[in-house]
Short mmCIF file of C-alpha atoms in Angstrom, two decimals:
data_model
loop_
_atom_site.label_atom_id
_atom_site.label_comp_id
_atom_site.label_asym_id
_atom_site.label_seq_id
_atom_site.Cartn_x
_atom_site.Cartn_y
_atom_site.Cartn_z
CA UNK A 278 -10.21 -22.45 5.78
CA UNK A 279 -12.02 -20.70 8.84
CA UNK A 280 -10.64 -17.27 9.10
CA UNK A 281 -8.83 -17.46 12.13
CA UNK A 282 -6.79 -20.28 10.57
CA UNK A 283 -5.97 -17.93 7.85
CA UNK A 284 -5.19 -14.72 10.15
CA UNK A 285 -2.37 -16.93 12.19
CA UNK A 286 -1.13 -18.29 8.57
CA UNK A 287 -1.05 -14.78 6.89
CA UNK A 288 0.85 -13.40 10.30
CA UNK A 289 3.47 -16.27 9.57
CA UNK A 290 4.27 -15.28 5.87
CA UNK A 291 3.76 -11.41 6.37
CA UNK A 292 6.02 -10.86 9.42
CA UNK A 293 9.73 -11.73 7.66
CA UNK A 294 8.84 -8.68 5.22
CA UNK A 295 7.80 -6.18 7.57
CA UNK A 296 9.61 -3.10 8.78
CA UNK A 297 9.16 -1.57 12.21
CA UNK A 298 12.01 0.30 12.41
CA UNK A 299 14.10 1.60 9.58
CA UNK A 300 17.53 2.67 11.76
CA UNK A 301 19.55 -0.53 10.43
CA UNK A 302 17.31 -0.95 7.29
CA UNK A 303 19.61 -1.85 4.02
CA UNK A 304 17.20 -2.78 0.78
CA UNK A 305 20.42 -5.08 -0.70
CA UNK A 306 19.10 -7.59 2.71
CA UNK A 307 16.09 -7.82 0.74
CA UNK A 308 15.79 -10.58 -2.18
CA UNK A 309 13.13 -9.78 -4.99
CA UNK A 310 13.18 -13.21 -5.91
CA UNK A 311 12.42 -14.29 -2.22
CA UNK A 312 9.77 -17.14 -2.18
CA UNK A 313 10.68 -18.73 1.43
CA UNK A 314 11.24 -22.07 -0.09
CA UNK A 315 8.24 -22.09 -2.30
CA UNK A 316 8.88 -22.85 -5.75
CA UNK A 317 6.62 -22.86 -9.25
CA UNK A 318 5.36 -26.16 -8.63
CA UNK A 319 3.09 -24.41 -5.66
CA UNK A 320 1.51 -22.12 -7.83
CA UNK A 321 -1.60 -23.44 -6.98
CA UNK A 322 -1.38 -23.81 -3.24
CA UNK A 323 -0.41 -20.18 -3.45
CA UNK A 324 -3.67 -20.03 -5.74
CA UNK A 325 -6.00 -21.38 -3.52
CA UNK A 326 -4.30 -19.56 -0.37
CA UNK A 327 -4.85 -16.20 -2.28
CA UNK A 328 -8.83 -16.90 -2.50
CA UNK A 329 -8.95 -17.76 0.90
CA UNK A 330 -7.12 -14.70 1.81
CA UNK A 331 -9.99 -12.91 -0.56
CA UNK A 332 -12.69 -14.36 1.15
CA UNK A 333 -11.09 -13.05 4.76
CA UNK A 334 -10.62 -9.75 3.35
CA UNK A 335 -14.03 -9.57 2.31
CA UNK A 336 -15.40 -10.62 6.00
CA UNK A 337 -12.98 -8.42 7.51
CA UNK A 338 -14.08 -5.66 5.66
CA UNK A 339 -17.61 -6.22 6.34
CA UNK A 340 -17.29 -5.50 10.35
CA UNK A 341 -14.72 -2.61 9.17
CA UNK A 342 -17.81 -0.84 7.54
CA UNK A 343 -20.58 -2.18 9.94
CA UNK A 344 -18.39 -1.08 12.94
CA UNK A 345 -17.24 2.36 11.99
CA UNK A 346 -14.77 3.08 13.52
CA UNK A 347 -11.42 2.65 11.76
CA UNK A 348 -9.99 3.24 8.44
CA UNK A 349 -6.97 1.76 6.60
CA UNK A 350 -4.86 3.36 4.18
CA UNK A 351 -2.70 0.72 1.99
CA UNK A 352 0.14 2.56 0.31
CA UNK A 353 1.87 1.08 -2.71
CA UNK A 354 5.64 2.69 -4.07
CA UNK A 355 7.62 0.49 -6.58
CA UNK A 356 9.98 0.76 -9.54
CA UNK A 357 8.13 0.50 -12.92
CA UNK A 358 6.51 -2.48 -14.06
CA UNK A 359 6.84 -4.09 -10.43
CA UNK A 360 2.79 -4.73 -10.40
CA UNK A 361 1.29 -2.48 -7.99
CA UNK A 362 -1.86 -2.42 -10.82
CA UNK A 363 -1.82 -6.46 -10.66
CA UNK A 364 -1.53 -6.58 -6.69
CA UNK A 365 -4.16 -3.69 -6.19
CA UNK A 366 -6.33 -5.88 -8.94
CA UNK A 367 -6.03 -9.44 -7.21
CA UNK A 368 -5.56 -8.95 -3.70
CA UNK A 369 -9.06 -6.05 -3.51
CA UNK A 370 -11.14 -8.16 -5.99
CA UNK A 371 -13.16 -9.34 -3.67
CA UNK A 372 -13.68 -6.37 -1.68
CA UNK A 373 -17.15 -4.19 -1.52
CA UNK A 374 -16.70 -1.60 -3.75
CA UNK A 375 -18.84 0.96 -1.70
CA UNK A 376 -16.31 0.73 0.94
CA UNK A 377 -13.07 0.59 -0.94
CA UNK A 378 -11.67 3.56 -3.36
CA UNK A 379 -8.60 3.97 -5.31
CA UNK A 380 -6.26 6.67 -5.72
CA UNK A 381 -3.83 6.48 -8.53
CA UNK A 382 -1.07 9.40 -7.76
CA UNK A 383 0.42 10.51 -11.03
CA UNK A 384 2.74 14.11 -11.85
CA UNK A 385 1.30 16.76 -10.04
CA UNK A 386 -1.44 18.80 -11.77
CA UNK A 387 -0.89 22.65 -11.80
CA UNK A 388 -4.06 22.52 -8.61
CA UNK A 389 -1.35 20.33 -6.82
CA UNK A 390 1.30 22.54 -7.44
CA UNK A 391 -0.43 25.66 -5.72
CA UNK A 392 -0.62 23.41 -2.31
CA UNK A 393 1.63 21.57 -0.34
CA UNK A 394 2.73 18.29 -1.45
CA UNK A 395 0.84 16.30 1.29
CA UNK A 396 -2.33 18.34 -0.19
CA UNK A 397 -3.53 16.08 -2.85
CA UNK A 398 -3.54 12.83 -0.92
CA UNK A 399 -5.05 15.12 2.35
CA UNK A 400 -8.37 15.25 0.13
CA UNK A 401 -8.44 11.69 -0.65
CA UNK A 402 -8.19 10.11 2.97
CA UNK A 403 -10.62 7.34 3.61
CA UNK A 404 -13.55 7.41 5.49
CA UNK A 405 -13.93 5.54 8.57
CA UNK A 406 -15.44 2.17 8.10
CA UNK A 407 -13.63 2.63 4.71
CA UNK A 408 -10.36 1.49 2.52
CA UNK A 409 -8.55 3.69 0.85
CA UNK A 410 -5.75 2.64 -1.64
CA UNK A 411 -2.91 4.80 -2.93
CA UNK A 412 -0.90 3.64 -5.95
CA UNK A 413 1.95 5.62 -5.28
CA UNK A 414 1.34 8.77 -3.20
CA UNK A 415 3.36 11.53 -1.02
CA UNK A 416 6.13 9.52 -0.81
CA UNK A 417 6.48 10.54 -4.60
CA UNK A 418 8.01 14.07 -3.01
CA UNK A 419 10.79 12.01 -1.13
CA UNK A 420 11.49 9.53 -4.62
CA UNK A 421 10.78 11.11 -8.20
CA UNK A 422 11.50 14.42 -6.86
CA UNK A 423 14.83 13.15 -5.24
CA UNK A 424 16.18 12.08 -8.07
CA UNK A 425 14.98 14.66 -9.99
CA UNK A 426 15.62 17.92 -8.06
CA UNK A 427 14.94 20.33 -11.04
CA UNK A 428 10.94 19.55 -10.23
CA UNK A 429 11.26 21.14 -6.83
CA UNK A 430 11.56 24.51 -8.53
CA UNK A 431 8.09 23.74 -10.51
CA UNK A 432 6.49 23.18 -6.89
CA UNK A 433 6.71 27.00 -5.97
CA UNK A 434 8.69 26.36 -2.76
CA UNK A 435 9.96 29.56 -1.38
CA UNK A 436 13.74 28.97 -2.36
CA UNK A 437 14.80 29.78 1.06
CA UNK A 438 13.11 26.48 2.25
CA UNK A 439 15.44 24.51 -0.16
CA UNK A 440 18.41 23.02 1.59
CA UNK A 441 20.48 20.40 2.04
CA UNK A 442 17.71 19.28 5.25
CA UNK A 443 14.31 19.43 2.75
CA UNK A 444 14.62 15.28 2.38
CA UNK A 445 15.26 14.77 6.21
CA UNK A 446 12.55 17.52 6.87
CA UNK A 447 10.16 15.52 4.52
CA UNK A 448 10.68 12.52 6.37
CA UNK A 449 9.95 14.25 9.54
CA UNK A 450 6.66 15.20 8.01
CA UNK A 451 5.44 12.76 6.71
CA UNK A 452 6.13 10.72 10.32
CA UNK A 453 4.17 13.01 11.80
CA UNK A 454 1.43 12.76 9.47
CA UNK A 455 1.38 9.46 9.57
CA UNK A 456 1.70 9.06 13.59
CA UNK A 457 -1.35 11.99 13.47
CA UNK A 458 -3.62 9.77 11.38
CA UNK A 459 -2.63 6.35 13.77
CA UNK A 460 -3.85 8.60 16.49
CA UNK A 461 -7.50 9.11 14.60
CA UNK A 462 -7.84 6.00 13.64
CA UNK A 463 -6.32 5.37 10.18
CA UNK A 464 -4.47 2.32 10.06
CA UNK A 465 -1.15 3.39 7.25
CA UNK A 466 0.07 -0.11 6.22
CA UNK A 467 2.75 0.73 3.03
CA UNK A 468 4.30 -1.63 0.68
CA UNK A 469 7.48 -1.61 -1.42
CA UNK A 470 7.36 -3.78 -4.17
CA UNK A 471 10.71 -4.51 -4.36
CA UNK A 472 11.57 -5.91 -8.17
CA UNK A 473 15.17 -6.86 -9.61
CA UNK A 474 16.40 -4.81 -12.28
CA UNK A 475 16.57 -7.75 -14.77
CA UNK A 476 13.33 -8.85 -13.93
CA UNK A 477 12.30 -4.96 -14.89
CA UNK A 478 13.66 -5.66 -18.23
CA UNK A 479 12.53 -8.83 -18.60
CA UNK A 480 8.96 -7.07 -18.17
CA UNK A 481 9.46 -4.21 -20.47
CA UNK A 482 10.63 -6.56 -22.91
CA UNK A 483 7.34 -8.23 -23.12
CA UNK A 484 5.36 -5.25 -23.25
CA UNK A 485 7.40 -4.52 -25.91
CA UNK A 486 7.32 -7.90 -27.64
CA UNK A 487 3.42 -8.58 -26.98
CA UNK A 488 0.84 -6.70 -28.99
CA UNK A 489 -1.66 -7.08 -26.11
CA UNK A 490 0.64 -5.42 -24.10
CA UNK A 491 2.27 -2.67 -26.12
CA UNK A 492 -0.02 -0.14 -24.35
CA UNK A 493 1.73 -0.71 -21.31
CA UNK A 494 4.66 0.37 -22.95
CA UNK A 495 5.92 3.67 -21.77
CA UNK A 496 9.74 5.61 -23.36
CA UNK A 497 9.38 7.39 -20.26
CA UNK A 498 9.49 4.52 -18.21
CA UNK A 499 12.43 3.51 -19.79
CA UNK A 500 14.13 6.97 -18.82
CA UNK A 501 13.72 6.70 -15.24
CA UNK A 502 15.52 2.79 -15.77
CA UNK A 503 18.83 4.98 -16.17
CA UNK A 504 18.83 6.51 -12.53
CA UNK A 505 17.87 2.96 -11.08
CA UNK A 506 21.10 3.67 -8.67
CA UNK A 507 19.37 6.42 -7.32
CA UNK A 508 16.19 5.31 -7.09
CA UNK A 509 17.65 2.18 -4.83
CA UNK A 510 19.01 4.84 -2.77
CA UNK A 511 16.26 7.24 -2.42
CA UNK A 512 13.75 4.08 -1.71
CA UNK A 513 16.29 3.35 1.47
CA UNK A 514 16.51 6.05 2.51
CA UNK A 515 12.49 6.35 2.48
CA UNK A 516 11.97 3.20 4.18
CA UNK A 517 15.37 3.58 6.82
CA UNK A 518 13.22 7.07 7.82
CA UNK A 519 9.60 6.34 7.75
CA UNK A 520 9.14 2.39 8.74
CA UNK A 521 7.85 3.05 11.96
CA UNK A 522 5.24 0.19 14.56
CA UNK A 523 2.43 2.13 13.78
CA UNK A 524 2.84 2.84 9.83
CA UNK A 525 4.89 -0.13 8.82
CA UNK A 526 6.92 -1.32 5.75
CA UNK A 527 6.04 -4.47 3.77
CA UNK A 528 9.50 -4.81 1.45
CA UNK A 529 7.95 -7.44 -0.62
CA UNK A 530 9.44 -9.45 -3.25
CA UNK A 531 8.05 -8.59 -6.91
CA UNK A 532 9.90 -10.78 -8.97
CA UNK A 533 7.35 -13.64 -8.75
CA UNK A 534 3.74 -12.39 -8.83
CA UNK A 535 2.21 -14.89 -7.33
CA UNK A 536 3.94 -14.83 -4.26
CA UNK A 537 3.89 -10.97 -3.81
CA UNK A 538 0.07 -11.32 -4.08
CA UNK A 539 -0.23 -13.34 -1.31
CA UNK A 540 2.67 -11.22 1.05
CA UNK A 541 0.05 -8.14 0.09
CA UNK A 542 -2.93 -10.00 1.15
CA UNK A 543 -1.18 -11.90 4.36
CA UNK A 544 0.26 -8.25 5.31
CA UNK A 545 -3.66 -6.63 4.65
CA UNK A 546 -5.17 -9.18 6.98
CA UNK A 547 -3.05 -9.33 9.76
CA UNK A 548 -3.17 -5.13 10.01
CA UNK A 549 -7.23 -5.45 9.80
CA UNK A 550 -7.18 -8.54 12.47
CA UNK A 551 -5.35 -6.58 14.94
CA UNK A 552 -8.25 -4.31 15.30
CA UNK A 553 -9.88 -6.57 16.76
CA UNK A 554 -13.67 -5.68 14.67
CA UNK A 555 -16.40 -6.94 15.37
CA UNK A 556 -20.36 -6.24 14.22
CA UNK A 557 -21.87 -3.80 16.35
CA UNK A 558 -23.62 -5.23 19.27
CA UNK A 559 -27.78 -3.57 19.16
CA UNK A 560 -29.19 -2.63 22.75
CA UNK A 561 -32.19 -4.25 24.91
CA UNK A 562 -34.26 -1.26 23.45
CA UNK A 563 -33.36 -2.06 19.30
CA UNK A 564 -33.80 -5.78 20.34
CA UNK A 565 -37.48 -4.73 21.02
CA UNK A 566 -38.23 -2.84 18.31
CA UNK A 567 -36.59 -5.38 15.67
CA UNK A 568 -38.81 -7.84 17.53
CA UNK A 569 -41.87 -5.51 16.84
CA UNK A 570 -41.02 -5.20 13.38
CA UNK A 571 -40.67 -9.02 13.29
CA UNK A 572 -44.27 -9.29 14.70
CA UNK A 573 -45.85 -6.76 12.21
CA UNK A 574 -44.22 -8.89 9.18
CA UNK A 575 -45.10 -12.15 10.47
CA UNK A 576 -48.78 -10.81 10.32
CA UNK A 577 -48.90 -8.82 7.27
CA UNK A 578 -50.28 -10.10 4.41
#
């Protein structure tokens, strides 16, 4: 497919799972089993419209780092076991490596700790011409941390500063954050990976079942499966308070790979093709002097 062809198809499939505005936003409107009509049986149409989505990426990406000028920032927040590893994997594989980096945000380090909770993921910003990719990131300070309170006092917050307001002040934050990189040209595109809870267990169950994936296998992740109730809420509230036009929300279905795979890579393009990039255009006087250069070759031995 030419890649225009695949920018209007990936704007079709993207847009039902995007968030502008959170005000309304309730996460039980959102099915994780949500195919739109597409069943197993089109596995491999979904296939062979994830490698054409690659291949756009890839030429997108190209005039991203030959032009300069903008970044992107993909953010991905999910339950455990909802794939952000597999996405991150199969959506980027065909990306340039020297112009794509990945962050992988776990517990704060006792360096964190010292700074402000935006602090970490400050440092690891792309560069223009550049992708970055968080897997998880300061939106851990508005989830984990919510449902866990008792880490707040390990983050050395004055305890003055702790109230009732800290989420709705973190949410104000981070907007602005987010609003201040849009303004510098960082494009924040965010997904939520939004996976049943059976589906979860169906998942640990494997990794528990399947020696080749018993290292996936984590008791803690089975913890955190108690305060799923919470977490439901917490990710709501996250998305109701910080899905805004220019740092959207992607809820996308998780319970079928495949098909969240190619929501990520539909949602990637359209964000890049809105920038309208394009390779830098060279002046009269660099259209001489590659001509020049052309001569000299053409007569060197």
């Amino acid at each position: 497919m030419k890649i225009k062809e695949v920018i209007e198809s990936s704007r079709k499939l993207a847009k039902p799972f995007r968030v502008i505005n959170g005000r309304n936003f309730k996460l039980s409107k959102y099915n994780p089993g949500e195919t739109l009509g597409f069943g197993s049986e089109d596995k491999p149409l979904a296939k062979e419209a994830l490698e054409n989505g690659i291949q756009a990426l890839a030429e997108l990406q190209d005039m991203l780092y030959a032009q300069d000028k903008w970044a992107v920032l993909l953010i991905f927040q999910a339950m455990d076991a909802a794939g952000k590893d597999g996405v991150i994997k199969h959506v980027m594989s065909g990306l340039n490596p020297q112009g794509c980096q990945v962050f992988s945000f776990k517990a704060p380090s006792a360096e964190d700790l010292d700074h402000d909770y935006l602090w970490r993921c400050m440092k690891c910003l792309p560069n223009r011409g550049h992708i970055g990719i968080f897997n998880r990131s300061y939106y851990e300070e508005t989830l984990v941390v919510r449902v866990h309170p008792e880490l707040l006092d390990k983050a050395k917050i004055p305890p003055s500063l702790i109230t009732k307001k800290i989420w709705n002040e973190r949410f104000e934050d981070i907007r602005c954050f987010e609003r201040y990189l849009s303004r510098n040209g960082i494009v924040v595109v965010k997904f939520f990976l939004n996976l049943s809870k059976n589906e979860q267990k169906r998942r640990f169950l494997e990794r528990a079942d399947v020696p080749d994936k018993n290292w996936k296998f984590s008791v803690s992740d089975m913890a955190e499966r108690s305060f799923w109730n919470q977490y439901q809420k917490a990710y709501e509230d996250m998305i109701r308070n910080t899905a805004t036009k220019e740092s959207p929300w992607y809820v996308v279905p998780a319970d079928n790979k495949w098909f969240s795979r190619e929501v990520v890579a539909a949602a990637v393009i359209d964000a890049m093709a809105n920038l309208n990039l394009a390779y830098p255009r060279v002046d009269k006087a660099k259209l001489a002097e590659i001509a020049r250069a052309r001569k000299a070759l053409l007569s060197s031995q």
